[in-house]
Amino acid sequence: MARVRYGARTEAEIGAARTASSRLPDIWSTGVVAVWESDPDAVAAVLPPPLKPTGRPLVRVNISKVDLPGYPLGAGSFAVAAAHDGVEGWYPLVMPMTHERALIGGREVFGEPKKLGEVTVERDGLVVRAALARHGIEFVEVRGAVSGALPLPEPTQKTDFYFKFLPAVDGSGFDADPVLVHCVRNEKVRKLERITGDVVLRESMYDPVADLPVRELVGITLGEKTTDQKGRVVERVSGQALLPYIHQRYDDPQQILDGPPEGSA
């Protein structure tokens, strides 16, 4: 009988896949990062407990292109500064990706708030433009011009906070208490330039980042970097406390209850 491809994989095949994924070479991306101070009340309002605001109400948008062989990828992240148990990092609200493959692992393994979207990173001479768009709405645009090279930073660690959960089958909350994930990224930079420009936030009912306005621009950079990441569950959190924030993950929270009719394909 020909192999049934949906059938069980052998232990050797599973082990080979794990080995291959652990030996990935450094993957370099080119991206724009903008950081600004926003309204402290707005930043605090988007943080589910037990995350807390830091001493400065910072917002960061990262818009990158990754030239994977035969598989170019656009990746974005819109995050606010947050702290948990003495660790300061970032809490992403939305992470647009241009391909499903980049979505699956991040959402299912780490709990990242990834969604399919459009990602633009363009450079024409000194002029740079980067943007994130979904549903035909370009909700973040960073634009400016290169104004000089910056010294390369030392390799550094950065932490992102994610909540991993499964909505309950009966629609009453969650199947089990959600977990809080600390995702630690080791970052190396091989090129960094300063951008003089601005950040434009546009109204979108799907990605309402305009609620976190640019009060004071901290800086914009264009760089080439590579990162790896490892996540760990640090604690289980109250499902009741997280439930009011579940809409952050979905364009329409009602869609998690939209199961197909019984017997449908």
Coordinates of C-alpha atoms in Angstrom, one line a residue:
M1 CA 0.0 0.0 0.0
A2 CA 1.2 3.5 -0.8
R3 CA 2.1 5.6 2.2
V4 CA -0.8 7.4 3.7
R5 CA 0.6 10.9 4.2
Y6 CA -1.8 11.8 7.0
G7 CA -0.7 8.7 8.9
A8 CA 1.7 8.7 11.9
R9 CA 5.3 9.7 11.4
T10 CA 8.0 7.4 12.6
E11 CA 10.2 8.3 15.6
A12 CA 13.2 8.7 13.2
E13 CA 11.2 11.2 11.0
I14 CA 10.2 13.2 14.1
G15 CA 13.7 13.2 15.4
A16 CA 15.1 14.3 12.0
A17 CA 12.7 17.2 11.9
R18 CA 13.8 18.4 15.4
T19 CA 17.4 18.1 14.5
A20 CA 17.0 20.1 11.3
S21 CA 15.1 22.9 13.1
S22 CA 17.9 23.1 15.7
R23 CA 20.6 23.7 13.1
L24 CA 19.2 26.6 11.3
P25 CA 21.8 29.2 10.2
D26 CA 21.7 32.8 11.2
I27 CA 18.8 34.4 9.3
W28 CA 19.3 38.2 8.7
S29 CA 16.5 40.6 8.3
T30 CA 16.4 44.3 7.2
G31 CA 14.0 46.4 9.2
V32 CA 12.8 49.6 10.5
V33 CA 12.3 50.1 14.3
A34 CA 10.5 53.2 15.7
V35 CA 10.1 53.9 19.4
W36 CA 8.0 56.6 21.0
E37 CA 6.5 57.7 24.2
S38 CA 2.7 57.5 24.3
D39 CA -0.1 58.2 26.7
P40 CA 0.7 56.4 29.9
D41 CA -2.9 55.6 30.7
A42 CA -3.4 54.1 27.2
V43 CA -0.3 51.9 27.6
A44 CA -1.5 50.7 31.0
A45 CA -5.0 50.0 29.6
V46 CA -3.8 47.4 27.1
L47 CA -1.7 45.3 29.6
P48 CA -3.4 42.2 30.9
P49 CA -2.5 41.3 34.5
P50 CA 0.0 40.3 35.8
L51 CA 1.8 42.6 33.3
K52 CA 2.5 46.1 34.6
P53 CA 3.6 49.4 33.0
T54 CA 7.3 50.3 33.2
G55 CA 8.6 53.7 34.3
R56 CA 8.2 55.0 30.7
P57 CA 5.2 54.6 28.5
L58 CA 7.0 53.4 25.4
V59 CA 5.6 51.9 22.2
R60 CA 7.8 50.1 19.6
V61 CA 7.0 49.1 16.0
N62 CA 9.3 46.7 14.2
I63 CA 8.8 46.3 10.4
S64 CA 11.1 43.8 8.7
K65 CA 11.8 41.9 5.5
V66 CA 13.6 38.6 5.6
D67 CA 15.1 37.3 2.4
L68 CA 14.6 33.6 3.0
P69 CA 15.7 31.5 -0.1
G70 CA 12.6 31.1 -2.2
Y71 CA 10.5 32.3 0.7
P72 CA 10.7 36.0 1.3
L73 CA 8.9 37.0 4.5
G74 CA 7.5 40.2 5.8
A75 CA 7.2 40.4 9.6
G76 CA 6.0 43.1 11.9
S77 CA 5.4 43.8 15.6
F78 CA 3.6 46.6 17.4
A79 CA 4.3 46.4 21.1
V80 CA 4.2 48.3 24.4
A81 CA 6.7 48.3 27.2
A82 CA 5.8 46.1 30.1
A83 CA 7.2 44.4 33.2
H84 CA 6.6 41.2 35.0
D85 CA 8.3 39.9 38.1
G86 CA 11.2 42.2 37.9
V87 CA 11.7 41.6 34.1
E88 CA 11.2 44.5 31.7
G89 CA 10.3 43.8 28.1
W90 CA 7.6 44.2 25.4
Y91 CA 4.0 43.1 25.1
P92 CA 3.1 42.8 21.4
L93 CA -0.5 43.7 20.5
V94 CA -0.4 42.6 16.9
M95 CA 2.3 40.9 14.8
P96 CA 1.4 40.9 11.0
M97 CA 3.1 38.2 8.9
T98 CA 3.0 37.8 5.2
H99 CA 2.9 33.9 5.2
E100 CA 1.0 31.3 7.1
R101 CA 4.2 29.4 8.0
A102 CA 5.5 32.3 10.1
L103 CA 2.1 32.4 11.8
I104 CA 1.6 28.9 12.9
G105 CA 4.6 28.2 15.1
G106 CA 4.4 31.6 16.8
R107 CA 0.8 31.4 17.6
E108 CA 0.6 27.7 18.6
V109 CA 3.9 27.3 20.4
F110 CA 4.5 30.7 22.0
G111 CA 1.1 32.3 22.0
E112 CA 2.3 35.2 19.8
P113 CA -0.6 37.5 18.5
K114 CA 0.3 36.9 14.8
K115 CA -2.1 37.6 12.0
L116 CA -1.8 37.6 8.2
G117 CA -1.0 41.0 6.8
E118 CA 1.0 43.1 4.4
V119 CA 4.4 44.3 5.3
T120 CA 6.4 47.0 3.4
V121 CA 10.0 47.9 3.7
E122 CA 11.4 50.1 0.9
R123 CA 14.5 52.1 0.4
D124 CA 15.2 54.5 -2.5
G125 CA 18.6 56.1 -2.0
L126 CA 18.3 57.8 1.4
V127 CA 14.5 57.7 1.5
V128 CA 13.0 54.9 3.6
R129 CA 9.4 53.8 4.0
A130 CA 8.0 51.0 6.1
A131 CA 4.4 50.0 6.8
L132 CA 2.0 47.4 8.2
A133 CA -1.4 46.9 6.6
R134 CA -4.4 44.5 7.1
H135 CA -7.8 44.5 5.5
G136 CA -6.7 47.2 3.0
I137 CA -5.8 49.6 5.8
E138 CA -2.2 50.8 6.3
F139 CA -2.5 51.3 10.0
V140 CA 1.2 52.0 10.7
E141 CA 3.5 53.9 8.4
V142 CA 7.1 54.9 9.2
R143 CA 8.8 57.3 6.7
G144 CA 11.9 59.3 6.6
A145 CA 15.5 59.5 5.3
V146 CA 18.8 58.0 6.4
S147 CA 20.7 60.7 8.3
G148 CA 23.8 58.8 9.3
A149 CA 25.4 55.5 10.5
L150 CA 25.1 54.5 14.1
P151 CA 27.7 52.4 16.1
L152 CA 26.8 48.7 16.3
P153 CA 25.4 47.7 19.6
E154 CA 26.8 44.7 21.5
P155 CA 24.7 41.4 21.2
T156 CA 21.8 41.8 23.6
Q157 CA 18.9 39.9 25.0
K158 CA 15.3 41.2 24.8
T159 CA 12.2 39.7 26.3
D160 CA 8.7 39.6 24.9
F161 CA 5.6 38.6 26.9
Y162 CA 2.9 36.4 25.5
F163 CA -0.3 34.8 26.7
K164 CA -0.9 31.2 25.4
F165 CA -4.5 29.9 25.7
L166 CA -7.3 27.9 24.0
P167 CA -10.8 29.3 24.0
A168 CA -13.3 27.0 25.7
V169 CA -15.3 24.6 23.5
D170 CA -18.5 25.8 25.1
G171 CA -17.6 29.5 24.7
S172 CA -17.5 30.1 28.4
G173 CA -13.8 31.2 28.7
F174 CA -10.8 28.9 28.3
D175 CA -10.3 25.2 28.3
A176 CA -7.6 25.6 30.9
D177 CA -6.0 28.5 32.7
P178 CA -3.8 30.5 30.2
V179 CA -0.1 30.6 30.7
L180 CA 2.3 33.6 30.6
V181 CA 5.3 33.1 28.4
H182 CA 8.6 34.9 28.6
C183 CA 10.2 34.7 25.1
V184 CA 13.9 35.7 25.3
R185 CA 15.6 36.8 22.0
N186 CA 19.3 37.0 21.5
E187 CA 19.9 39.8 18.9
K188 CA 23.0 40.6 16.9
V189 CA 23.2 43.7 14.6
R190 CA 25.6 44.0 11.7
K191 CA 24.4 47.4 10.3
L192 CA 22.5 50.3 11.9
E193 CA 21.5 53.7 10.5
R194 CA 19.6 56.6 12.0
I195 CA 16.4 57.7 10.3
T196 CA 15.1 61.2 10.5
G197 CA 11.3 61.0 10.0
D198 CA 8.0 60.4 11.6
V199 CA 5.4 57.7 12.5
V200 CA 1.8 57.8 11.1
L201 CA -0.9 55.8 12.9
R202 CA -4.1 55.4 10.9
E203 CA -7.6 54.4 12.2
S204 CA -8.5 50.8 11.9
M205 CA -11.3 48.9 13.6
Y206 CA -9.2 45.7 13.3
D207 CA -5.9 47.1 14.5
P208 CA -6.7 50.1 16.7
V209 CA -3.1 51.2 17.3
A210 CA -4.1 54.8 16.8
D211 CA -5.2 54.7 20.5
L212 CA -1.5 54.8 21.4
P213 CA -0.4 58.1 19.9
V214 CA 3.1 59.4 19.3
R215 CA 3.6 61.9 22.1
E216 CA 7.4 62.1 21.8
L217 CA 9.4 60.3 19.2
V218 CA 12.4 58.5 20.8
G219 CA 14.0 57.4 17.5
I220 CA 13.9 55.5 14.3
T221 CA 16.5 53.2 13.0
L222 CA 17.1 51.0 9.9
G223 CA 19.2 47.9 10.6
E224 CA 20.3 44.4 9.6
K225 CA 20.0 41.9 12.4
T226 CA 19.6 38.3 13.3
T227 CA 17.9 36.8 16.3
D228 CA 17.1 33.5 17.9
Q229 CA 14.5 32.9 20.6
K230 CA 13.6 30.6 23.4
G231 CA 10.4 30.7 25.4
R232 CA 9.4 29.4 28.8
V233 CA 6.2 29.3 30.7
V234 CA 6.6 31.3 33.9
E235 CA 3.2 31.0 35.5
R236 CA -0.4 30.1 35.0
V237 CA -2.7 33.2 35.0
S238 CA -6.3 33.8 35.9
G239 CA -8.6 33.1 33.0
Q240 CA -11.1 35.5 34.4
A241 CA -8.6 38.3 34.5
L242 CA -7.4 37.7 31.0
L243 CA -10.8 37.2 29.4
P244 CA -11.5 41.0 29.0
Y245 CA -8.4 41.2 26.8
I246 CA -9.1 38.2 24.6
H247 CA -10.4 40.5 21.8
Q248 CA -6.8 41.7 21.2
R249 CA -6.1 38.3 19.5
Y250 CA -9.0 38.4 17.1
D251 CA -10.5 40.7 14.5
D252 CA -13.9 39.7 15.8
P253 CA -13.9 37.9 19.2
Q254 CA -17.2 36.2 18.1
Q255 CA -15.3 34.2 15.5
I256 CA -13.9 31.8 18.2
L257 CA -17.5 30.5 18.6
D258 CA -18.1 30.1 14.8
G259 CA -17.7 26.4 14.5
P260 CA -18.8 24.7 11.3
P261 CA -22.3 23.1 11.2
E262 CA -22.3 19.5 12.3
G263 CA -21.4 17.1 9.4
S264 CA -19.9 19.9 7.2
A265 CA -16.6 19.5 5.5

